[in-house]
Coordinates of C-alpha atoms in Angstrom, one line a residue:
M1 CA 78.7 107.4 78.6
A2 CA 75.2 106.1 78.6
V3 CA 72.4 106.8 75.7
H4 CA 68.8 107.9 77.4
H5 CA 66.3 107.9 75.1
G6 CA 68.2 108.8 71.9
V7 CA 70.3 111.6 73.2
S8 CA 73.6 111.2 74.5
Q9 CA 73.5 112.1 78.2
P10 CA 76.4 111.7 80.9
E11 CA 76.6 109.2 83.6
C12 CA 77.1 109.6 87.2
L13 CA 80.5 108.6 87.7
L14 CA 79.3 106.9 91.5
C15 CA 75.8 106.0 90.8
T16 CA 75.5 105.4 87.3
S17 CA 72.6 107.7 87.0
N18 CA 71.8 109.9 83.8
G19 CA 70.5 113.4 83.6
P20 CA 70.5 117.1 83.2
D21 CA 72.1 117.2 86.8
V22 CA 75.1 115.2 85.9
R23 CA 78.0 117.6 84.6
E24 CA 81.8 117.7 85.3
R25 CA 82.3 119.5 89.0
G26 CA 85.0 121.7 90.3
R27 CA 85.6 125.4 89.7
I28 CA 89.3 126.3 88.7
I29 CA 90.4 123.0 88.8
P30 CA 87.7 120.1 87.1
L31 CA 87.6 117.5 89.5
S32 CA 87.6 115.2 86.3
A33 CA 84.6 113.2 87.2
E34 CA 81.2 113.8 86.3
L35 CA 78.6 113.3 89.4
C36 CA 75.1 113.9 89.7
D37 CA 74.1 116.3 92.2
R38 CA 73.2 113.9 94.9
C39 CA 76.9 112.5 94.7
W40 CA 78.3 115.8 94.2
N41 CA 77.0 117.1 97.8
K42 CA 78.2 113.7 99.3
V43 CA 81.4 113.9 98.0
A44 CA 81.9 117.8 98.1
N45 CA 80.4 117.9 102.3
E46 CA 83.2 115.0 103.0
L47 CA 86.0 116.6 101.4
A48 CA 85.0 119.8 103.4
V49 CA 84.9 118.0 106.8
C50 CA 88.7 116.8 106.0
E51 CA 90.2 119.8 104.9
G52 CA 88.3 122.0 107.6
A53 CA 85.8 124.2 105.3
T54 CA 83.1 124.0 106.9
A55 CA 82.4 128.0 106.9
T56 CA 79.1 129.6 106.2
P57 CA 79.6 131.9 103.5
D58 CA 78.9 135.3 103.7
P59 CA 75.4 136.8 103.1
E60 CA 73.9 137.8 99.5
F61 CA 74.9 141.6 99.2
D62 CA 71.8 143.5 98.3
P63 CA 73.1 146.9 96.3
D64 CA 69.6 148.7 97.4
D65 CA 70.8 147.9 101.3
V66 CA 72.6 151.0 103.1
T67 CA 73.0 149.6 106.2
W68 CA 76.9 149.0 107.5
I69 CA 78.2 145.6 107.1
E70 CA 80.8 144.6 109.4
P71 CA 84.0 142.5 108.5
R72 CA 83.6 138.8 109.0
T73 CA 85.4 138.2 113.0
C74 CA 86.1 134.8 114.7
R75 CA 83.4 134.1 117.4
Q76 CA 86.0 132.6 119.6
C77 CA 88.9 135.4 119.6
H78 CA 87.3 138.3 117.3
A79 CA 90.2 138.5 115.2
P80 CA 89.2 139.3 111.5
V81 CA 88.8 136.5 109.3
R82 CA 88.1 136.0 105.5
C83 CA 85.9 133.5 104.2
Y84 CA 86.7 132.6 100.6
P85 CA 84.7 129.5 98.2
T86 CA 86.7 126.2 97.8
N87 CA 87.0 125.0 94.5
Y88 CA 84.2 122.6 95.7
D89 CA 81.9 125.2 96.6
R90 CA 82.3 125.5 100.2
W91 CA 83.5 127.6 102.3
V92 CA 86.7 128.0 104.2
E93 CA 88.0 130.7 107.0
L94 CA 91.6 132.0 106.0
A95 CA 93.6 134.1 108.4
T96 CA 94.3 137.6 107.0
F97 CA 98.0 137.0 106.6
E98 CA 100.8 134.8 104.8
L99 CA 103.2 132.8 106.7
P100 CA 106.3 131.0 105.4
A101 CA 105.3 127.2 104.4
K102 CA 107.5 125.7 107.1
K103 CA 105.2 127.2 109.7
V104 CA 102.0 126.2 109.2
P105 CA 101.2 122.3 109.1
P106 CA 100.3 121.0 105.7
G107 CA 96.6 120.4 106.4
H108 CA 96.2 124.3 107.3
R109 CA 98.2 125.6 103.7
W110 CA 95.7 127.4 101.4
R111 CA 96.2 129.5 98.0
L112 CA 94.4 132.2 96.6
M113 CA 93.6 131.4 92.9
H114 CA 91.7 134.0 90.4
P115 CA 90.2 132.6 87.8
K116 CA 89.2 134.8 84.4
A117 CA 86.6 135.1 82.4
A118 CA 87.1 133.0 78.9
N119 CA 88.7 134.7 76.7
T120 CA 89.6 137.9 78.7
P121 CA 92.0 139.0 81.3
I122 CA 89.4 139.7 83.7
T123 CA 89.4 138.1 86.9
V124 CA 85.6 136.7 87.8
A125 CA 86.2 135.4 91.5
T126 CA 88.6 134.6 93.9
V127 CA 88.9 130.5 95.3
A128 CA 90.7 129.3 97.7
I129 CA 92.4 126.2 97.1
R130 CA 94.7 123.7 99.5
I131 CA 98.0 122.8 99.1
G132 CA 98.3 119.1 99.3
A133 CA 99.3 117.3 96.2
V134 CA 103.1 119.4 96.0
D135 CA 104.6 120.7 99.1
P136 CA 105.7 124.2 98.9
T137 CA 109.1 124.9 99.3
P138 CA 109.9 126.0 103.4
G139 CA 110.0 129.9 102.7
E140 CA 106.9 129.9 100.2
P141 CA 104.4 132.2 101.5
V142 CA 101.0 130.3 102.2
I143 CA 97.4 131.1 103.8
P144 CA 97.1 129.4 107.1
T145 CA 93.4 128.5 108.3
H146 CA 92.2 130.9 110.7
E147 CA 92.0 127.7 112.8
F148 CA 95.1 127.1 112.7
V149 CA 96.2 130.8 114.4
C150 CA 93.2 131.4 116.6
L151 CA 94.2 132.9 119.9
K152 CA 91.4 130.9 121.7
H153 CA 91.4 127.7 119.9
E154 CA 91.5 124.6 122.2
T155 CA 94.0 122.2 121.1

């Protein structure tokens, strides 16, 4: 940790800059690295492309808007999809059902985590986590990406 003007500030792991935008990143599972905003966006974007988490987030909900909101559907096959934020603040479109892990390739296996507020049992969000470090058992249910089950996806 570097010292700047007599005040201890964290240092970016990649570019070694100091400042108020340098902090630990990741939602549920901290990524154990303090990064500045610029380096974080670069790392998160590369990870999102690698994992297929390139969906756009749902528009912000306006409580005063009374127009009908349709559920999200795939642009290619028009099937319903669920869109969730990832651990690294990018969005992924998932299927609306679970499959056994043995039927889903490793790069398309996701789980949903429900983090709770500090010192309470109240769930505050739903976050998609790609399964990658430890393989699930063959019969364990996982949520595939919609890209894997899309009927019109070109292989």
